Coordinates of C-alpha atoms and ligand atoms in Angstrom, one line a residue:
M1 CA 26.5 24.3 -27.9
A2 CA 25.2 22.6 -24.7
D3 CA 25.7 18.8 -24.8
S4 CA 22.2 18.0 -23.7
W5 CA 19.1 19.8 -22.6
V6 CA 16.3 19.1 -20.3
N7 CA 13.4 21.4 -20.7
S8 CA 10.1 21.4 -19.1
W9 CA 7.2 23.5 -20.1
V10 CA 3.5 23.3 -19.6
D11 CA 1.4 22.4 -22.6
P12 CA -1.7 24.5 -22.2
A13 CA -3.7 22.4 -24.6
R14 CA -2.9 19.1 -23.0
H15 CA -2.7 20.6 -19.5
I16 CA 0.4 18.6 -18.8
G17 CA 3.9 19.4 -18.0
A18 CA 6.4 17.8 -20.4
D19 CA 10.0 17.0 -19.7
L20 CA 12.3 16.3 -22.6
H21 CA 15.9 15.4 -22.7
L22 CA 17.7 16.1 -26.0
E23 CA 21.1 14.8 -26.8
L24 CA 22.8 17.6 -28.8
D25 CA 26.3 16.3 -29.1
G26 CA 27.5 15.2 -32.5
P27 CA 29.8 16.2 -35.4
D28 CA 27.1 18.1 -37.4
G29 CA 26.2 21.7 -37.1
R30 CA 23.7 23.0 -34.6
R31 CA 20.7 23.0 -36.9
A32 CA 21.3 19.5 -38.1
T33 CA 22.0 18.2 -34.6
L34 CA 18.8 19.8 -33.3
I35 CA 16.8 18.3 -36.1
R36 CA 18.2 14.8 -35.4
A37 CA 17.6 15.1 -31.7
L38 CA 14.0 16.2 -32.1
R39 CA 13.4 13.5 -34.7
D40 CA 14.8 10.9 -32.4
A41 CA 12.6 12.1 -29.6
V42 CA 9.5 11.7 -31.7
R43 CA 10.6 8.4 -33.1
S44 CA 11.4 7.0 -29.7
G45 CA 8.0 8.1 -28.4
R46 CA 9.5 10.5 -25.9
L47 CA 7.5 13.2 -27.7
A48 CA 4.1 11.8 -28.1
P49 CA 1.8 12.8 -31.1
G50 CA 0.0 16.1 -30.4
T51 CA 2.6 17.3 -27.9
R52 CA 3.2 21.0 -28.2
L53 CA 6.8 22.0 -28.6
P54 CA 8.2 25.0 -26.7
P55 CA 8.3 28.4 -28.5
Y56 CA 11.4 29.2 -30.6
R57 CA 12.5 31.8 -28.1
S58 CA 12.5 29.6 -25.0
L59 CA 14.0 26.6 -26.7
A60 CA 16.7 28.8 -28.2
A61 CA 17.4 30.3 -24.8
D62 CA 17.6 26.9 -23.1
L63 CA 19.9 25.5 -25.7
G64 CA 22.1 28.6 -26.1
V65 CA 21.5 28.7 -29.8
A66 CA 20.1 31.4 -32.1
R67 CA 16.3 31.6 -32.5
N68 CA 16.6 31.1 -36.2
T69 CA 18.3 27.7 -35.6
V70 CA 15.3 26.5 -33.8
A71 CA 12.9 28.0 -36.3
D72 CA 14.8 26.3 -39.2
A73 CA 14.9 23.0 -37.4
Y74 CA 11.1 23.1 -36.8
A75 CA 10.5 24.1 -40.4
E76 CA 12.5 21.2 -41.6
L77 CA 10.7 18.7 -39.4
V78 CA 7.3 20.2 -40.5
A79 CA 8.4 19.6 -44.1
E80 CA 9.3 16.0 -43.3
G81 CA 6.0 15.4 -41.6
W82 CA 7.3 14.9 -38.1
L83 CA 5.8 18.2 -36.8
T84 CA 2.8 20.3 -37.7
A85 CA 2.6 24.1 -37.4
R86 CA -0.6 25.9 -37.2
Q87 CA -1.3 29.6 -36.6
G88 CA -2.4 30.0 -33.0
S89 CA -1.7 26.5 -31.8
G90 CA 2.1 26.5 -32.1
T91 CA 4.3 23.7 -33.3
R92 CA 3.2 20.1 -32.4
V93 CA 4.3 16.6 -32.9
A94 CA 2.3 15.3 -35.9
E95 CA -0.6 13.0 -35.0
R96 CA 0.5 10.5 -37.6
A97 CA 4.2 10.7 -36.8
E98 CA 5.7 7.3 -37.3
P99 CA 5.0 5.2 -34.2
F100 CA 8.0 3.8 -32.4
E101 CA 8.2 0.1 -33.1
G102 CA 9.6 -0.5 -29.7
S103 CA 6.7 1.2 -28.0
A104 CA 4.3 -0.9 -30.1
R105 CA 6.1 -3.9 -28.8
V106 CA 5.9 -2.8 -25.2
A107 CA 2.2 -2.0 -25.7
K108 CA 1.6 -5.5 -26.9
K109 CA 3.4 -7.0 -24.0
T110 CA 1.6 -4.8 -21.4
P111 CA -1.5 -6.7 -20.4
A112 CA -4.7 -4.9 -20.8
R113 CA -5.9 -3.7 -17.4
A114 CA -7.5 -6.8 -16.1
R115 CA -11.2 -6.5 -15.6
G116 CA -12.0 -7.2 -11.9
P117 CA -14.7 -9.5 -10.7
R118 CA -18.2 -8.3 -10.7
H119 CA -18.4 -8.4 -7.0
D120 CA -15.2 -8.1 -5.0
L121 CA -15.6 -9.5 -1.5
R122 CA -11.9 -10.3 -1.1
Q123 CA -10.4 -9.1 2.2
G124 CA -7.5 -6.7 2.0
T125 CA -8.6 -3.4 0.8
P126 CA -10.6 -0.6 2.3
D127 CA -13.3 1.1 0.4
A128 CA -11.3 3.0 -2.2
S129 CA -14.2 5.3 -3.0
A130 CA -14.0 6.7 0.6
F131 CA -10.4 7.9 0.4
P132 CA -10.5 11.3 2.1
R133 CA -9.4 13.2 -0.9
A134 CA -10.2 16.7 0.2
A135 CA -8.6 16.4 3.7
W136 CA -5.6 14.7 2.3
L137 CA -5.2 17.4 -0.3
A138 CA -5.5 20.1 2.4
S139 CA -2.8 18.3 4.4
Y140 CA -0.6 18.0 1.4
R141 CA -0.9 21.7 0.6
R142 CA -0.1 22.7 4.2
A143 CA 2.8 20.2 4.3
L144 CA 4.2 21.6 1.1
Q145 CA 3.8 25.2 2.1
Q146 CA 5.4 24.6 5.5
A147 CA 8.1 22.2 4.7
P148 CA 11.5 23.5 5.5
S149 CA 13.9 23.6 2.5
E150 CA 16.0 20.8 3.9
A151 CA 12.9 18.5 3.5
F152 CA 13.6 18.6 -0.2
G153 CA 17.0 17.1 0.2
P154 CA 17.7 13.4 0.7
G155 CA 15.6 12.2 3.6
D156 CA 16.8 10.7 6.8
S157 CA 16.2 6.9 6.8
G158 CA 14.4 7.0 10.2
G159 CA 11.6 9.1 8.6
R160 CA 10.5 12.7 9.0
P161 CA 10.6 13.9 12.6
E162 CA 7.2 15.6 12.2
L163 CA 5.7 12.2 11.3
R164 CA 7.5 10.3 14.1
E165 CA 6.2 12.9 16.6
A166 CA 2.7 12.8 15.3
L167 CA 2.7 9.0 15.4
T168 CA 4.1 8.9 18.9
E169 CA 1.2 10.9 20.2
Y170 CA -1.4 9.1 18.1
L171 CA -0.2 5.5 18.8
A172 CA 0.0 6.2 22.5
R173 CA -3.5 7.7 22.6
A174 CA -5.3 5.4 20.2
R175 CA -3.4 2.1 20.5
G176 CA -1.7 2.2 23.9
V177 CA 1.8 2.1 22.3
R178 CA 4.6 3.3 24.6
T179 CA 7.3 4.9 22.6
E180 CA 9.2 8.1 21.7
P181 CA 10.0 9.5 18.2
G182 CA 13.5 8.1 18.2
R183 CA 12.2 4.5 18.3
I184 CA 9.9 4.9 15.3
V185 CA 11.2 4.1 11.9
I186 CA 9.0 4.9 8.9
C187 CA 8.7 2.3 6.3
S188 CA 6.4 1.6 3.4
G189 CA 4.2 -0.8 5.2
F190 CA 4.2 -4.2 6.9
A191 CA 5.8 -6.0 4.0
H192 CA 8.7 -3.6 3.9
A193 CA 9.1 -3.9 7.7
V194 CA 9.5 -7.7 7.3
R195 CA 12.0 -7.3 4.5
L196 CA 14.1 -4.9 6.6
L197 CA 13.9 -6.9 9.8
F198 CA 14.8 -10.3 8.3
G199 CA 16.3 -9.4 4.9
G200 CA 18.5 -6.8 6.6
G201 CA 19.8 -9.2 9.2
V202 CA 18.2 -7.5 12.2
L203 CA 16.3 -10.6 13.2
R204 CA 16.8 -14.3 12.4
G205 CA 14.5 -17.3 12.3
P206 CA 13.1 -19.6 13.1
L207 CA 10.0 -17.5 13.4
A208 CA 6.7 -18.8 14.8
T209 CA 3.7 -17.7 12.8
E210 CA 0.0 -18.2 13.3
A211 CA -1.1 -21.4 11.5
Y212 CA -3.5 -19.3 9.4
G213 CA -2.1 -16.0 8.1
L214 CA -1.4 -14.1 5.0
D215 CA 0.3 -16.3 2.5
F216 CA 2.0 -13.3 1.0
H217 CA 3.8 -12.6 4.2
R218 CA 4.9 -16.2 4.5
E219 CA 6.3 -15.9 1.0
L220 CA 8.3 -12.8 1.9
L221 CA 9.7 -14.5 4.9
A222 CA 10.7 -17.6 2.9
A223 CA 12.4 -15.3 0.3
A224 CA 14.4 -13.8 3.2
G225 CA 15.5 -17.3 4.1
V226 CA 13.4 -17.5 7.3
R227 CA 11.9 -20.8 8.4
T228 CA 8.4 -20.3 9.8
V229 CA 6.9 -22.6 12.4
P230 CA 3.1 -22.7 12.5
L231 CA 1.4 -22.1 15.8
P232 CA -2.1 -23.7 16.0
L233 CA -5.1 -21.5 16.8
D234 CA -8.0 -22.0 19.1
E235 CA -10.8 -19.8 20.3
D236 CA -8.4 -17.8 22.4
G237 CA -6.0 -17.1 19.6
A238 CA -2.6 -18.5 18.9
R239 CA -1.4 -21.3 21.1
V240 CA 1.6 -19.4 22.5
D241 CA 2.0 -22.1 25.1
L242 CA 3.5 -24.2 22.3
L243 CA 6.3 -21.7 21.6
A244 CA 9.6 -23.4 22.1
R245 CA 13.0 -22.6 20.6
E246 CA 12.0 -20.0 18.1
R247 CA 13.7 -16.7 18.2
A248 CA 10.7 -14.6 17.3
V249 CA 6.9 -14.9 16.8
L250 CA 4.7 -13.0 14.5
L251 CA 1.2 -12.4 15.8
T252 CA -1.9 -10.4 14.9
P253 CA -3.0 -9.9 18.5
A254 CA -5.8 -7.3 18.1
H255 CA -7.6 -9.2 15.4
Q256 CA -6.3 -12.6 14.3
F257 CA -5.9 -12.7 10.6
P258 CA -7.9 -14.2 9.1
T259 CA -10.1 -16.0 11.7
G260 CA -10.9 -12.7 13.5
G261 CA -10.6 -13.1 17.2
P262 CA -8.3 -11.2 19.6
L263 CA -5.5 -12.9 21.5
H264 CA -6.8 -13.7 25.0
A265 CA -5.4 -11.6 27.8
T266 CA -3.7 -14.5 29.5
R267 CA -2.0 -15.5 26.2
R268 CA -0.9 -11.9 25.7
A269 CA 0.8 -12.0 29.1
A270 CA 2.2 -15.5 28.4
V271 CA 3.8 -14.6 25.1
V272 CA 5.5 -11.6 26.7
D273 CA 6.8 -13.9 29.5
W274 CA 8.1 -16.4 26.9
A275 CA 9.9 -13.6 25.0
R276 CA 11.5 -12.3 28.2
A277 CA 12.6 -15.8 29.2
R278 CA 14.0 -16.7 25.8
G279 CA 15.4 -13.3 24.9
A280 CA 13.1 -13.5 21.9
V281 CA 11.1 -10.9 20.0
I282 CA 7.4 -10.5 19.3
L283 CA 6.3 -9.0 16.0
E284 CA 3.0 -7.4 16.4
D285 CA 1.1 -6.9 13.1
D286 CA -1.4 -4.2 14.0
Y287 CA -2.9 -4.1 10.6
D288 CA -6.5 -3.0 11.4
G289 CA -6.4 -2.2 15.2
E290 CA -8.4 1.0 14.7
F291 CA -11.5 -0.9 13.5
R292 CA -13.2 -2.3 16.6
Y293 CA -17.0 -2.3 16.8
D294 CA -18.5 -4.2 19.7
R295 CA -16.0 -4.5 22.4
K296 CA -13.6 -2.2 24.1
P297 CA -10.6 -1.5 22.0
V298 CA -7.9 -4.1 22.3
G299 CA -4.7 -2.1 23.0
A300 CA -1.4 -2.9 21.4
L301 CA 0.6 -5.8 22.8
Q302 CA 3.6 -3.5 22.6
G303 CA 2.3 -1.6 25.7
L304 CA 3.1 -4.7 27.8
D305 CA 6.8 -4.7 27.0
P306 CA 8.2 -2.1 24.6
E307 CA 11.6 -3.9 24.8
R308 CA 10.2 -7.3 23.6
V309 CA 7.7 -6.2 21.0
I310 CA 8.1 -4.7 17.6
H311 CA 4.9 -3.0 16.8
I312 CA 4.2 -2.6 13.1
G313 CA 1.4 -0.6 11.6
S314 CA 0.5 1.0 8.3
V315 CA -2.2 3.1 6.6
S316 CA -3.1 0.3 4.2
K317 CA -6.4 -0.5 5.9
S318 CA -7.2 2.9 7.4
L319 CA -6.5 5.0 4.4
S320 CA -5.2 3.1 1.3
P321 CA -2.6 0.5 0.5
A322 CA -1.6 2.7 -2.4
L323 CA 0.1 5.1 -0.1
R324 CA 2.7 2.6 1.0
L325 CA 3.2 4.3 4.4
G326 CA 3.8 2.4 7.6
W327 CA 5.9 2.5 10.8
M328 CA 7.8 0.3 13.1
V329 CA 8.0 1.0 16.8
L330 CA 11.2 -0.7 17.9
P331 CA 12.9 -1.8 21.1
E332 CA 15.9 0.5 21.5
R333 CA 18.4 -2.2 20.7
H334 CA 17.0 -2.7 17.2
V335 CA 16.8 0.9 16.1
D336 CA 20.4 1.1 14.7
G337 CA 20.1 -2.2 13.0
V338 CA 16.9 -1.2 11.2
L339 CA 18.3 2.1 10.2
A340 CA 21.4 0.4 8.8
A341 CA 19.2 -2.1 6.9
K342 CA 17.3 0.9 5.4
G343 CA 20.4 2.6 4.2
E344 CA 21.8 6.0 4.8
R345 CA 19.1 7.9 3.0
E346 CA 15.3 7.6 2.8
G347 CA 15.0 5.4 -0.3
W348 CA 11.5 4.1 0.1
T349 CA 8.8 6.4 1.2
S350 CA 8.3 9.9 -0.2
V351 CA 9.3 12.6 2.3
L352 CA 6.4 14.8 1.1
D353 CA 3.9 11.9 1.7
Q354 CA 5.4 11.6 5.2
L355 CA 4.9 15.3 5.9
C356 CA 1.4 15.1 4.6
L357 CA 0.5 12.1 6.8
A358 CA 2.2 14.0 9.8
D359 CA -0.2 16.9 9.2
F360 CA -3.1 14.6 8.6
V361 CA -2.6 12.9 11.9
A362 CA -1.6 16.1 13.9
K363 CA -4.7 18.0 12.7
G364 CA -7.1 15.3 13.7
S365 CA -8.0 14.4 10.1
Y366 CA -6.8 10.8 10.7
D367 CA -9.0 10.4 13.7
R368 CA -12.0 11.9 11.9
H369 CA -11.5 9.6 8.9
V370 CA -11.1 6.5 11.1
R371 CA -14.2 7.3 13.0
R372 CA -16.2 7.9 9.8
M373 CA -14.9 4.6 8.3
R374 CA -15.6 2.7 11.5
Q375 CA -19.2 3.7 11.3
R376 CA -19.4 2.9 7.7
Y377 CA -17.8 -0.5 8.1
R378 CA -19.9 -1.3 11.1
S379 CA -23.1 -0.7 9.2
R380 CA -21.7 -2.9 6.4
R381 CA -21.0 -5.6 8.8
D382 CA -24.4 -5.3 10.4
R383 CA -26.0 -5.5 6.9
L384 CA -23.9 -8.6 6.1
V385 CA -25.1 -10.2 9.3
A386 CA -28.7 -9.2 8.8
T387 CA -28.7 -10.4 5.2
L388 CA -27.3 -13.8 6.1
D389 CA -29.8 -14.1 9.0
E390 CA -32.6 -13.6 6.5
Q391 CA -31.3 -15.5 3.5
A392 CA -28.9 -18.1 4.9
P393 CA -29.6 -18.5 8.6
H394 CA -27.7 -21.8 8.7
V395 CA -24.4 -20.0 7.9
E396 CA -22.8 -18.7 11.1
V397 CA -20.9 -15.4 10.8
T398 CA -17.8 -15.1 13.1
G399 CA -14.9 -12.7 13.6
I400 CA -17.2 -9.7 13.4
A401 CA -16.1 -7.7 16.4
A402 CA -13.4 -5.9 14.5
G403 CA -11.7 -5.4 11.1
L404 CA -12.9 -5.3 7.6
H405 CA -13.7 -8.9 7.0
A406 CA -15.8 -11.7 8.6
V407 CA -15.6 -15.5 8.4
L408 CA -18.7 -17.4 7.3
R409 CA -18.7 -21.0 8.7
L410 CA -19.8 -23.5 6.1
P411 CA -21.0 -27.0 6.3
P412 CA -18.0 -29.5 6.3
G413 CA -16.6 -30.3 2.9
T414 CA -18.3 -27.3 1.1
E415 CA -15.6 -24.6 1.2
R416 CA -13.8 -25.3 -2.0
S417 CA -16.9 -25.8 -4.1
T418 CA -18.4 -22.6 -2.7
V419 CA -15.4 -20.6 -3.6
E420 CA -15.5 -22.1 -7.1
A421 CA -19.2 -21.5 -7.5
A422 CA -18.7 -17.9 -6.4
A423 CA -15.9 -17.3 -8.9
R424 CA -18.2 -18.6 -11.7
Q425 CA -20.9 -16.1 -10.6
G426 CA -18.3 -13.2 -10.6
V427 CA -18.0 -13.1 -6.8
A428 CA -14.4 -13.0 -5.7
L429 CA -13.7 -14.2 -2.2
D430 CA -11.3 -16.6 -0.5
G431 CA -11.8 -19.7 1.6
L432 CA -10.0 -20.1 4.9
A433 CA -7.8 -22.8 3.3
A434 CA -6.1 -20.1 1.2
F435 CA -4.4 -18.8 4.4
R436 CA -3.3 -22.1 5.9
H437 CA 0.3 -22.6 6.7
P438 CA 1.4 -25.5 4.5
R439 CA 3.1 -27.3 7.4
T440 CA 0.5 -27.0 10.0
D441 CA -1.4 -30.0 11.4
M442 CA -4.3 -27.8 12.2
T443 CA -7.3 -27.6 10.0
A444 CA -9.9 -24.9 10.6
P445 CA -13.5 -25.7 9.9
D446 CA -14.7 -24.8 6.4
G447 CA -15.2 -21.1 6.0
L448 CA -15.3 -18.1 3.7
V449 CA -13.3 -15.0 4.4
V450 CA -15.6 -12.2 3.3
G451 CA -14.1 -8.7 3.0
Y452 CA -17.0 -6.2 3.4
A453 CA -15.0 -3.0 2.9
T454 CA -13.9 -3.4 -0.7
P455 CA -17.1 -2.7 -2.7
S456 CA -18.2 0.8 -2.9
D457 CA -21.5 1.7 -1.1
H458 CA -23.7 1.5 -4.1
A459 CA -22.3 -1.9 -5.1
Y460 CA -22.6 -3.5 -1.7
A461 CA -26.2 -4.7 -1.7
A462 CA -25.7 -6.5 -5.1
A463 CA -22.5 -8.1 -3.8
L464 CA -24.4 -9.5 -0.7
E465 CA -27.2 -10.8 -2.9
A466 CA -24.7 -12.5 -5.1
L467 CA -22.9 -13.9 -2.1
C468 CA -26.1 -15.4 -0.7
G469 CA -26.8 -16.9 -4.1
V470 CA -23.7 -19.1 -4.0
L471 CA -23.8 -20.3 -0.4
P472 CA -24.5 -24.0 0.1
P473 CA -28.0 -25.1 1.2
P474 CA -28.5 -26.2 4.9
Ligands
PLP501 C1 -2.6 -9.4 7.9 C2 -2.2 -8.1 7.3 N1 -1.1 -7.6 7.8 C3 -0.6 -6.4 7.3 C4 -1.2 -5.8 6.3 C5 -0.7 -4.5 5.8 O1 0.3 -4.7 4.8 P1 1.1 -3.5 4.2 O2 1.3 -2.5 5.3 O3 2.4 -4.0 3.6 O4 0.2 -2.9 3.1 C6 -2.4 -6.4 5.7 C7 -3.1 -5.7 4.5 O5 -3.4 -4.6 4.5 C8 -2.8 -7.6 6.2 O6 -3.9 -8.1 5.7

C-alpha cells in the first residue's frame, strides 16, 4: 500500500478543488488504516463538513487498493456518523462531524475582520473598486497560455525577462528612466527593496531621509540596523544642501511624501553632485510618479545619473498594493549584490504574476489603466478642492499637483484635536505629525493628509461631507 496519498478532485457541489493528504502507514490492515486516516482528516478539520469525497473507484486507483476496501471504509465511517451517503450526491463529510477542538481554538484567536472606518480618507491605497479585473484577467490568461514550460520551474531571482523588458521600455517612455533589462530586479515592492538593499548588506547607513516620510519605512530601516538622519524640508523639497557624511539618501523626488511637492530642479542636480562627490547612492522612491495632474510630468531622478540612483517603483498605487509587485533599477555595480541578497531562486513574487504584469504593460493595458485612473483621481481632487472652497474656505489645500493625497493646512494647534474629532465621527485620516521623523528639529505647520483615492466613487461625496464636518472653524 502507498505510504501516503495526495489526491485532488473537484467538488461539483461546492465548486472547489480539494486537496487531501492521507497518511496510510501503520501496522493495521488496509481497510482499518484507511478508516483511521479519513477519520483523522475529518477530525483535524482538513476535510470540512459537507466536503464530497472522491468516488470509490478513483480513490482506490489513487491508493492502489481494491475498490471494496474504499467502499467498506466509507460504509464504516457512515455508520460511525463521520460521513453521510446519499443517492445522487455521493459520500460527504457529515455536517455535524465532531469539530476539531484545535480549529475552534484557532477560530477564537483569529480576530473577527475588523470593521473599517465609515469614511476612509487615509492615504496609501488606490481605489480598490477600480482594479482593472477584466484586463488583468485577459493578461493572466494570455500569460498562462504563452508561458514556456520552464516558467513553471523555480524562477530566476532577477525576475522574468519578459517583465524586465516590458518595464525597460515603459519606464524609459513614461518616467525617463535609463536602463536595460539586466539592471532591473523584480521585487515585491518598495518595502522589499529596502529589506534587500539594507538587510542584504548591499548598502549601509547612515541614510539621510526626508524629515517627514512614511513611518513604516523608517521602522523597516531601523529593523535592518540602519541609522536614519532626517533632512529638513522647505518649499523646494528636501534640503539636500545639508547632506554631509551619509552614505545614501532616500528621497521621494517626484512627489514628496507626504507634503506633496516635487524636488526643485536645482536640488535634483545638487543631490546628484553630492552623490558623485561622496561616492554615495540616492534611493528614489517613485511611488506615485504616474499620477501628475497640473504640471508637466516630473521625470525620474535616475535619468540624471543611472550609476548613482537606485530607482524603485511598484504597482501599489497604480494597480493595487495586494499584488506585491515592484522593481529596482540598479547601478551596474549593485546588481550582483541585490541578486545575492534575494537568493538563488525567486522566493518572493509569483512568476505567473510577473508574466501577467509583463503582458499587461506590453499590451498597453497599464497605460490605459493609469490614464483612466489619472482622470478619476484628478476629478476627485478637483471635487475636494471645490468642496473645501465652498464649505471651509479658510482651509488651504496643498500638494495637489500630483499623487493620491492632498495636505490641508489647519490653524496652528488644531491638528491633533481635528484628527481625534474625525476619528470620533468615523472619518479615518492622519495628521502630518504622524509622518514626522522622531529626531528632526523641523516642525511642519499643522495639516491633515487626506487620501482621496481610497473611497469608492459612490462613497466619496459622503466622505467629503464628513471631512468638512470635522474641520476647525476659521
Ligand atoms: C511613500 C511610499 N513609498 C512607497 C510605497 C509603496 O510601497 P510598496 O511598494 O512596498 O507597497 C508607498 C505606498 O504605496 C508609499 O506611500
